Amino acid sequence: VNQLQEGVAASVIPGLEEMHTGIQGELQPGFTTVSWLLLAIWLVSVLLFLAIGIFIGRARRAKADAGHSASL
């Protein structure tokens, strides 16, 4: 029984290790690519909202300045 267990363990464990490294090798590059893609999308959206906010703020400020100078 011990020899059978050792034989099974000796044949199964290397296969499991190969399977683990294969899965890790396949998932890791895809995970980093997806992470970079999501980070880029997030950065672009944040910059877009920031730019829109700046333009809206400048438009309101210019409108307020024009109204203020017209009342003088």
PDB file of N, CA and C in Angstrom:
ATOM      1  N   VAL A   1       0.834  -1.190   0.000  1.00  0.00           N
ATOM      2  CA  VAL A   1       0.000   0.000   0.000  1.00  0.00           C
ATOM      3  C   VAL A   1       0.879   1.255   0.000  1.00  0.00           C
ATOM      4  N   ASN A   2       1.928   1.251   0.795  1.00  0.00           N
ATOM      5  CA  ASN A   2       2.833   2.404   0.831  1.00  0.00           C
ATOM      6  C   ASN A   2       3.491   2.628  -0.518  1.00  0.00           C
ATOM      7  N   GLN A   3       3.900   1.531  -1.162  1.00  0.00           N
ATOM      8  CA  GLN A   3       4.521   1.664  -2.478  1.00  0.00           C
ATOM      9  C   GLN A   3       3.522   2.212  -3.486  1.00  0.00           C
ATOM     10  N   LEU A   4       2.284   1.784  -3.371  1.00  0.00           N
ATOM     11  CA  LEU A   4       1.241   2.271  -4.273  1.00  0.00           C
ATOM     12  C   LEU A   4       1.001   3.763  -4.048  1.00  0.00           C
ATOM     13  N   GLN A   5       0.934   4.175  -2.779  1.00  0.00           N
ATOM     14  CA  GLN A   5       0.750   5.595  -2.469  1.00  0.00           C
ATOM     15  C   GLN A   5       1.927   6.426  -2.969  1.00  0.00           C
ATOM     16  N   GLU A   6       3.140   5.943  -2.756  1.00  0.00           N
ATOM     17  CA  GLU A   6       4.320   6.669  -3.212  1.00  0.00           C
ATOM     18  C   GLU A   6       4.351   6.761  -4.731  1.00  0.00           C
ATOM     19  N   GLY A   7       3.948   5.683  -5.395  1.00  0.00           N
ATOM     20  CA  GLY A   7       3.930   5.684  -6.856  1.00  0.00           C
ATOM     21  C   GLY A   7       2.890   6.646  -7.397  1.00  0.00           C
ATOM     22  N   VAL A   8       1.716   6.661  -6.784  1.00  0.00           N
ATOM     23  CA  VAL A   8       0.663   7.581  -7.214  1.00  0.00           C
ATOM     24  C   VAL A   8       1.086   9.020  -6.939  1.00  0.00           C
ATOM     25  N   ALA A   9       1.623   9.268  -5.760  1.00  0.00           N
ATOM     26  CA  ALA A   9       2.059  10.622  -5.413  1.00  0.00           C
ATOM     27  C   ALA A   9       3.179  11.078  -6.343  1.00  0.00           C
ATOM     28  N   ALA A  10       4.104  10.185  -6.655  1.00  0.00           N
ATOM     29  CA  ALA A  10       5.223  10.550  -7.528  1.00  0.00           C
ATOM     30  C   ALA A  10       4.742  10.859  -8.942  1.00  0.00           C
ATOM     31  N   SER A  11       3.674  10.208  -9.374  1.00  0.00           N
ATOM     32  CA  SER A  11       3.192  10.465 -10.738  1.00  0.00           C
ATOM     33  C   SER A  11       2.200  11.630 -10.792  1.00  0.00           C
ATOM     34  N   VAL A  12       1.478  11.885  -9.722  1.00  0.00           N
ATOM     35  CA  VAL A  12       0.455  12.930  -9.735  1.00  0.00           C
ATOM     36  C   VAL A  12       1.038  14.302  -9.402  1.00  0.00           C
ATOM     37  N   ILE A  13       1.903  14.389  -8.417  1.00  0.00           N
ATOM     38  CA  ILE A  13       2.405  15.688  -7.955  1.00  0.00           C
ATOM     39  C   ILE A  13       3.151  16.455  -9.051  1.00  0.00           C
ATOM     40  N   PRO A  14       4.059  15.826  -9.816  1.00  0.00           N
ATOM     41  CA  PRO A  14       4.687  16.606 -10.894  1.00  0.00           C
ATOM     42  C   PRO A  14       3.673  17.101 -11.929  1.00  0.00           C
ATOM     43  N   GLY A  15       2.664  16.309 -12.197  1.00  0.00           N
ATOM     44  CA  GLY A  15       1.618  16.734 -13.132  1.00  0.00           C
ATOM     45  C   GLY A  15       0.843  17.926 -12.606  1.00  0.00           C
ATOM     46  N   LEU A  16       0.550  17.922 -11.318  1.00  0.00           N
ATOM     47  CA  LEU A  16      -0.150  19.057 -10.716  1.00  0.00           C
ATOM     48  C   LEU A  16       0.719  20.306 -10.737  1.00  0.00           C
ATOM     49  N   GLU A  17       2.010  20.147 -10.495  1.00  0.00           N
ATOM     50  CA  GLU A  17       2.914  21.295 -10.537  1.00  0.00           C
ATOM     51  C   GLU A  17       2.993  21.873 -11.946  1.00  0.00           C
ATOM     52  N   GLU A  18       3.051  20.992 -12.954  1.00  0.00           N
ATOM     53  CA  GLU A  18       3.077  21.463 -14.341  1.00  0.00           C
ATOM     54  C   GLU A  18       1.776  22.181 -14.687  1.00  0.00           C
ATOM     55  N   MET A  19       0.671  21.632 -14.222  1.00  0.00           N
ATOM     56  CA  MET A  19      -0.623  22.243 -14.497  1.00  0.00           C
ATOM     57  C   MET A  19      -0.703  23.627 -13.838  1.00  0.00           C
ATOM     58  N   HIS A  20      -0.212  23.739 -12.620  1.00  0.00           N
ATOM     59  CA  HIS A  20      -0.238  25.018 -11.904  1.00  0.00           C
ATOM     60  C   HIS A  20       0.612  26.058 -12.623  1.00  0.00           C
ATOM     61  N   THR A  21       1.823  25.681 -13.018  1.00  0.00           N
ATOM     62  CA  THR A  21       2.677  26.642 -13.717  1.00  0.00           C
ATOM     63  C   THR A  21       2.104  26.988 -15.077  1.00  0.00           C
ATOM     64  N   GLY A  22       1.461  26.039 -15.730  1.00  0.00           N
ATOM     65  CA  GLY A  22       0.840  26.332 -17.024  1.00  0.00           C
ATOM     66  C   GLY A  22      -0.314  27.303 -16.885  1.00  0.00           C
ATOM     67  N   ILE A  23      -1.156  27.080 -15.893  1.00  0.00           N
ATOM     68  CA  ILE A  23      -2.291  27.983 -15.659  1.00  0.00           C
ATOM     69  C   ILE A  23      -1.784  29.359 -15.251  1.00  0.00           C
ATOM     70  N   GLN A  24      -0.794  29.389 -14.386  1.00  0.00           N
ATOM     71  CA  GLN A  24      -0.246  30.671 -13.936  1.00  0.00           C
ATOM     72  C   GLN A  24       0.395  31.410 -15.105  1.00  0.00           C
ATOM     73  N   GLY A  25       1.087  30.692 -15.963  1.00  0.00           N
ATOM     74  CA  GLY A  25       1.711  31.311 -17.126  1.00  0.00           C
ATOM     75  C   GLY A  25       0.700  31.843 -18.116  1.00  0.00           C
ATOM     76  N   GLU A  26      -0.449  31.186 -18.212  1.00  0.00           N
ATOM     77  CA  GLU A  26      -1.483  31.646 -19.137  1.00  0.00           C
ATOM     78  C   GLU A  26      -2.262  32.822 -18.570  1.00  0.00           C
ATOM     79  N   LEU A  27      -2.566  32.787 -17.290  1.00  0.00           N
ATOM     80  CA  LEU A  27      -3.401  33.833 -16.704  1.00  0.00           C
ATOM     81  C   LEU A  27      -2.625  35.105 -16.403  1.00  0.00           C
ATOM     82  N   GLN A  28      -1.385  34.987 -16.005  1.00  0.00           N
ATOM     83  CA  GLN A  28      -0.646  36.163 -15.557  1.00  0.00           C
ATOM     84  C   GLN A  28      -0.491  37.227 -16.640  1.00  0.00           C
ATOM     85  N   PRO A  29      -0.064  36.894 -17.865  1.00  0.00           N
ATOM     86  CA  PRO A  29       0.053  37.958 -18.869  1.00  0.00           C
ATOM     87  C   PRO A  29      -1.292  38.580 -19.215  1.00  0.00           C
ATOM     88  N   GLY A  30      -2.333  37.759 -19.287  1.00  0.00           N
ATOM     89  CA  GLY A  30      -3.662  38.289 -19.580  1.00  0.00           C
ATOM     90  C   GLY A  30      -4.153  39.203 -18.477  1.00  0.00           C
ATOM     91  N   PHE A  31      -3.860  38.844 -17.251  1.00  0.00           N
ATOM     92  CA  PHE A  31      -4.292  39.658 -16.120  1.00  0.00           C
ATOM     93  C   PHE A  31      -3.608  41.016 -16.149  1.00  0.00           C
ATOM     94  N   THR A  32      -2.305  41.048 -16.443  1.00  0.00           N
ATOM     95  CA  THR A  32      -1.617  42.331 -16.472  1.00  0.00           C
ATOM     96  C   THR A  32      -2.093  43.172 -17.647  1.00  0.00           C
ATOM     97  N   THR A  33      -2.387  42.541 -18.773  1.00  0.00           N
ATOM     98  CA  THR A  33      -2.894  43.291 -19.930  1.00  0.00           C
ATOM     99  C   THR A  33      -4.242  43.913 -19.604  1.00  0.00           C
ATOM    100  N   VAL A  34      -5.108  43.136 -18.976  1.00  0.00           N
ATOM    101  CA  VAL A  34      -6.425  43.657 -18.598  1.00  0.00           C
ATOM    102  C   VAL A  34      -6.272  44.764 -17.562  1.00  0.00           C
ATOM    103  N   SER A  35      -5.353  44.597 -16.630  1.00  0.00           N
ATOM    104  CA  SER A  35      -5.138  45.625 -15.613  1.00  0.00           C
ATOM    105  C   SER A  35      -4.674  46.932 -16.238  1.00  0.00           C
ATOM    106  N   TRP A  36      -3.730  46.860 -17.169  1.00  0.00           N
ATOM    107  CA  TRP A  36      -3.255  48.075 -17.841  1.00  0.00           C
ATOM    108  C   TRP A  36      -4.367  48.715 -18.649  1.00  0.00           C
ATOM    109  N   LEU A  37      -5.186  47.883 -19.298  1.00  0.00           N
ATOM    110  CA  LEU A  37      -6.293  48.416 -20.092  1.00  0.00           C
ATOM    111  C   LEU A  37      -7.298  49.140 -19.203  1.00  0.00           C
ATOM    112  N   LEU A  38      -7.661  48.538 -18.086  1.00  0.00           N
ATOM    113  CA  LEU A  38      -8.604  49.177 -17.168  1.00  0.00           C
ATOM    114  C   LEU A  38      -8.018  50.446 -16.562  1.00  0.00           C
ATOM    115  N   LEU A  39      -6.740  50.423 -16.245  1.00  0.00           N
ATOM    116  CA  LEU A  39      -6.088  51.617 -15.714  1.00  0.00           C
ATOM    117  C   LEU A  39      -6.093  52.741 -16.748  1.00  0.00           C
ATOM    118  N   ALA A  40      -5.823  52.407 -17.995  1.00  0.00           N
ATOM    119  CA  ALA A  40      -5.830  53.421 -19.057  1.00  0.00           C
ATOM    120  C   ALA A  40      -7.227  53.996 -19.253  1.00  0.00           C
ATOM    121  N   ILE A  41      -8.249  53.142 -19.248  1.00  0.00           N
ATOM    122  CA  ILE A  41      -9.630  53.618 -19.396  1.00  0.00           C
ATOM    123  C   ILE A  41      -9.991  54.532 -18.230  1.00  0.00           C
ATOM    124  N   TRP A  42      -9.604  54.150 -17.023  1.00  0.00           N
ATOM    125  CA  TRP A  42      -9.909  54.961 -15.849  1.00  0.00           C
ATOM    126  C   TRP A  42      -9.216  56.318 -15.929  1.00  0.00           C
ATOM    127  N   LEU A  43      -7.938  56.321 -16.310  1.00  0.00           N
ATOM    128  CA  LEU A  43      -7.203  57.581 -16.407  1.00  0.00           C
ATOM    129  C   LEU A  43      -7.798  58.503 -17.464  1.00  0.00           C
ATOM    130  N   VAL A  44      -8.161  57.938 -18.613  1.00  0.00           N
ATOM    131  CA  VAL A  44      -8.754  58.752 -19.677  1.00  0.00           C
ATOM    132  C   VAL A  44     -10.077  59.346 -19.213  1.00  0.00           C
ATOM    133  N   SER A  45     -10.897  58.543 -18.532  1.00  0.00           N
ATOM    134  CA  SER A  45     -12.191  59.062 -18.080  1.00  0.00           C
ATOM    135  C   SER A  45     -12.011  60.147 -17.016  1.00  0.00           C
ATOM    136  N   VAL A  46     -11.063  59.971 -16.109  1.00  0.00           N
ATOM    137  CA  VAL A  46     -10.811  60.994 -15.091  1.00  0.00           C
ATOM    138  C   VAL A  46     -10.322  62.282 -15.740  1.00  0.00           C
ATOM    139  N   LEU A  47      -9.394  62.170 -16.682  1.00  0.00           N
ATOM    140  CA  LEU A  47      -8.892  63.362 -17.372  1.00  0.00           C
ATOM    141  C   LEU A  47      -9.986  64.038 -18.184  1.00  0.00           C
ATOM    142  N   LEU A  48     -10.866  63.246 -18.778  1.00  0.00           N
ATOM    143  CA  LEU A  48     -11.972  63.807 -19.553  1.00  0.00           C
ATOM    144  C   LEU A  48     -12.913  64.597 -18.644  1.00  0.00           C
ATOM    145  N   PHE A  49     -13.285  64.017 -17.504  1.00  0.00           N
ATOM    146  CA  PHE A  49     -14.154  64.734 -16.565  1.00  0.00           C
ATOM    147  C   PHE A  49     -13.468  65.990 -16.034  1.00  0.00           C
ATOM    148  N   LEU A  50     -12.187  65.910 -15.786  1.00  0.00           N
ATOM    149  CA  LEU A  50     -11.443  67.069 -15.309  1.00  0.00           C
ATOM    150  C   LEU A  50     -11.436  68.181 -16.357  1.00  0.00           C
ATOM    151  N   ALA A  51     -11.182  67.824 -17.607  1.00  0.00           N
ATOM    152  CA  ALA A  51     -11.162  68.821 -18.683  1.00  0.00           C
ATOM    153  C   ALA A  51     -12.539  69.448 -18.874  1.00  0.00           C
ATOM    154  N   ILE A  52     -13.584  68.636 -18.839  1.00  0.00           N
ATOM    155  CA  ILE A  52     -14.949  69.164 -18.983  1.00  0.00           C
ATOM    156  C   ILE A  52     -15.264  70.107 -17.823  1.00  0.00           C
ATOM    157  N   GLY A  53     -14.885  69.728 -16.615  1.00  0.00           N
ATOM    158  CA  GLY A  53     -15.114  70.588 -15.455  1.00  0.00           C
ATOM    159  C   GLY A  53     -14.378  71.911 -15.563  1.00  0.00           C
ATOM    160  N   ILE A  54     -13.152  71.870 -16.057  1.00  0.00           N
ATOM    161  CA  ILE A  54     -12.386  73.116 -16.227  1.00  0.00           C
ATOM    162  C   ILE A  54     -13.059  74.011 -17.259  1.00  0.00           C
ATOM    163  N   PHE A  55     -13.483  73.430 -18.381  1.00  0.00           N
ATOM    164  CA  PHE A  55     -14.136  74.236 -19.419  1.00  0.00           C
ATOM    165  C   PHE A  55     -15.455  74.830 -18.933  1.00  0.00           C
ATOM    166  N   ILE A  56     -16.233  74.047 -18.185  1.00  0.00           N
ATOM    167  CA  ILE A  56     -17.498  74.566 -17.648  1.00  0.00           C
ATOM    168  C   ILE A  56     -17.210  75.687 -16.647  1.00  0.00           C
ATOM    169  N   GLY A  57     -16.211  75.489 -15.798  1.00  0.00           N
ATOM    170  CA  GLY A  57     -15.845  76.519 -14.827  1.00  0.00           C
ATOM    171  C   GLY A  57     -15.375  77.799 -15.489  1.00  0.00           C
ATOM    172  N   ARG A  58     -14.584  77.686 -16.533  1.00  0.00           N
ATOM    173  CA  ARG A  58     -14.120  78.881 -17.244  1.00  0.00           C
ATOM    174  C   ARG A  58     -15.273  79.584 -17.948  1.00  0.00           C
ATOM    175  N   ALA A  59     -16.195  78.805 -18.516  1.00  0.00           N
ATOM    176  CA  ALA A  59     -17.338  79.415 -19.203  1.00  0.00           C
ATOM    177  C   ALA A  59     -18.208  80.175 -18.202  1.00  0.00           C
ATOM    178  N   ARG A  60     -18.445  79.592 -17.040  1.00  0.00           N
ATOM    179  CA  ARG A  60     -19.251  80.279 -16.021  1.00  0.00           C
ATOM    180  C   ARG A  60     -18.536  81.529 -15.516  1.00  0.00           C
ATOM    181  N   ARG A  61     -17.230  81.404 -15.347  1.00  0.00           N
ATOM    182  CA  ARG A  61     -16.455  82.543 -14.856  1.00  0.00           C
ATOM    183  C   ARG A  61     -16.463  83.680 -15.881  1.00  0.00           C
ATOM    184  N   ALA A  62     -16.304  83.342 -17.157  1.00  0.00           N
ATOM    185  CA  ALA A  62     -16.323  84.361 -18.208  1.00  0.00           C
ATOM    186  C   ALA A  62     -17.701  85.010 -18.289  1.00  0.00           C
ATOM    187  N   LYS A  63     -18.733  84.194 -18.128  1.00  0.00           N
ATOM    188  CA  LYS A  63     -20.103  84.717 -18.169  1.00  0.00           C
ATOM    189  C   LYS A  63     -20.343  85.646 -16.976  1.00  0.00           C
ATOM    190  N   ALA A  64     -19.855  85.247 -15.811  1.00  0.00           N
ATOM    191  CA  ALA A  64     -20.021  86.075 -14.610  1.00  0.00           C
ATOM    192  C   ALA A  64     -19.223  87.367 -14.739  1.00  0.00           C
ATOM    193  N   ASP A  65     -18.015  87.288 -15.283  1.00  0.00           N
ATOM    194  CA  ASP A  65     -17.207  88.495 -15.476  1.00  0.00           C
ATOM    195  C   ASP A  65     -17.863  89.430 -16.482  1.00  0.00           C
ATOM    196  N   ALA A  66     -18.442  88.885 -17.538  1.00  0.00           N
ATOM    197  CA  ALA A  66     -19.112  89.709 -18.550  1.00  0.00           C
ATOM    198  C   ALA A  66     -20.344  90.384 -17.945  1.00  0.00           C
ATOM    199  N   GLY A  67     -21.086  89.671 -17.139  1.00  0.00           N
ATOM    200  CA  GLY A  67     -22.260  90.244 -16.484  1.00  0.00           C
ATOM    201  C   GLY A  67     -21.875  91.290 -15.466  1.00  0.00           C
ATOM    202  N   HIS A  68     -20.782  91.069 -14.773  1.00  0.00           N
ATOM    203  CA  HIS A  68     -20.315  92.022 -13.762  1.00  0.00           C
ATOM    204  C   HIS A  68     -19.830  93.315 -14.416  1.00  0.00           C
ATOM    205  N   SER A  69     -19.090  93.201 -15.511  1.00  0.00           N
ATOM    206  CA  SER A  69     -18.580  94.406 -16.169  1.00  0.00           C
ATOM    207  C   SER A  69     -19.698  95.163 -16.884  1.00  0.00           C
ATOM    208  N   ALA A  70     -20.735  94.465 -17.310  1.00  0.00           N
ATOM    209  CA  ALA A  70     -21.857  95.133 -17.979  1.00  0.00           C
ATOM    210  C   ALA A  70     -22.676  95.936 -16.975  1.00  0.00           C
ATOM    211  N   SER A  71     -22.695  95.490 -15.728  1.00  0.00           N
ATOM    212  CA  SER A  71     -23.479  96.206 -14.731  1.00  0.00           C
ATOM    213  C   SER A  71     -22.770  97.460 -14.244  1.00  0.00           C
ATOM    214  N   LEU A  72     -21.482  97.557 -14.509  1.00  0.00           N
ATOM    215  CA  LEU A  72     -20.750  98.757 -14.100  1.00  0.00           C
ATOM    216  C   LEU A  72     -21.068  99.826 -15.079  1.00  0.00           C
TER     217      LEU A  72
END
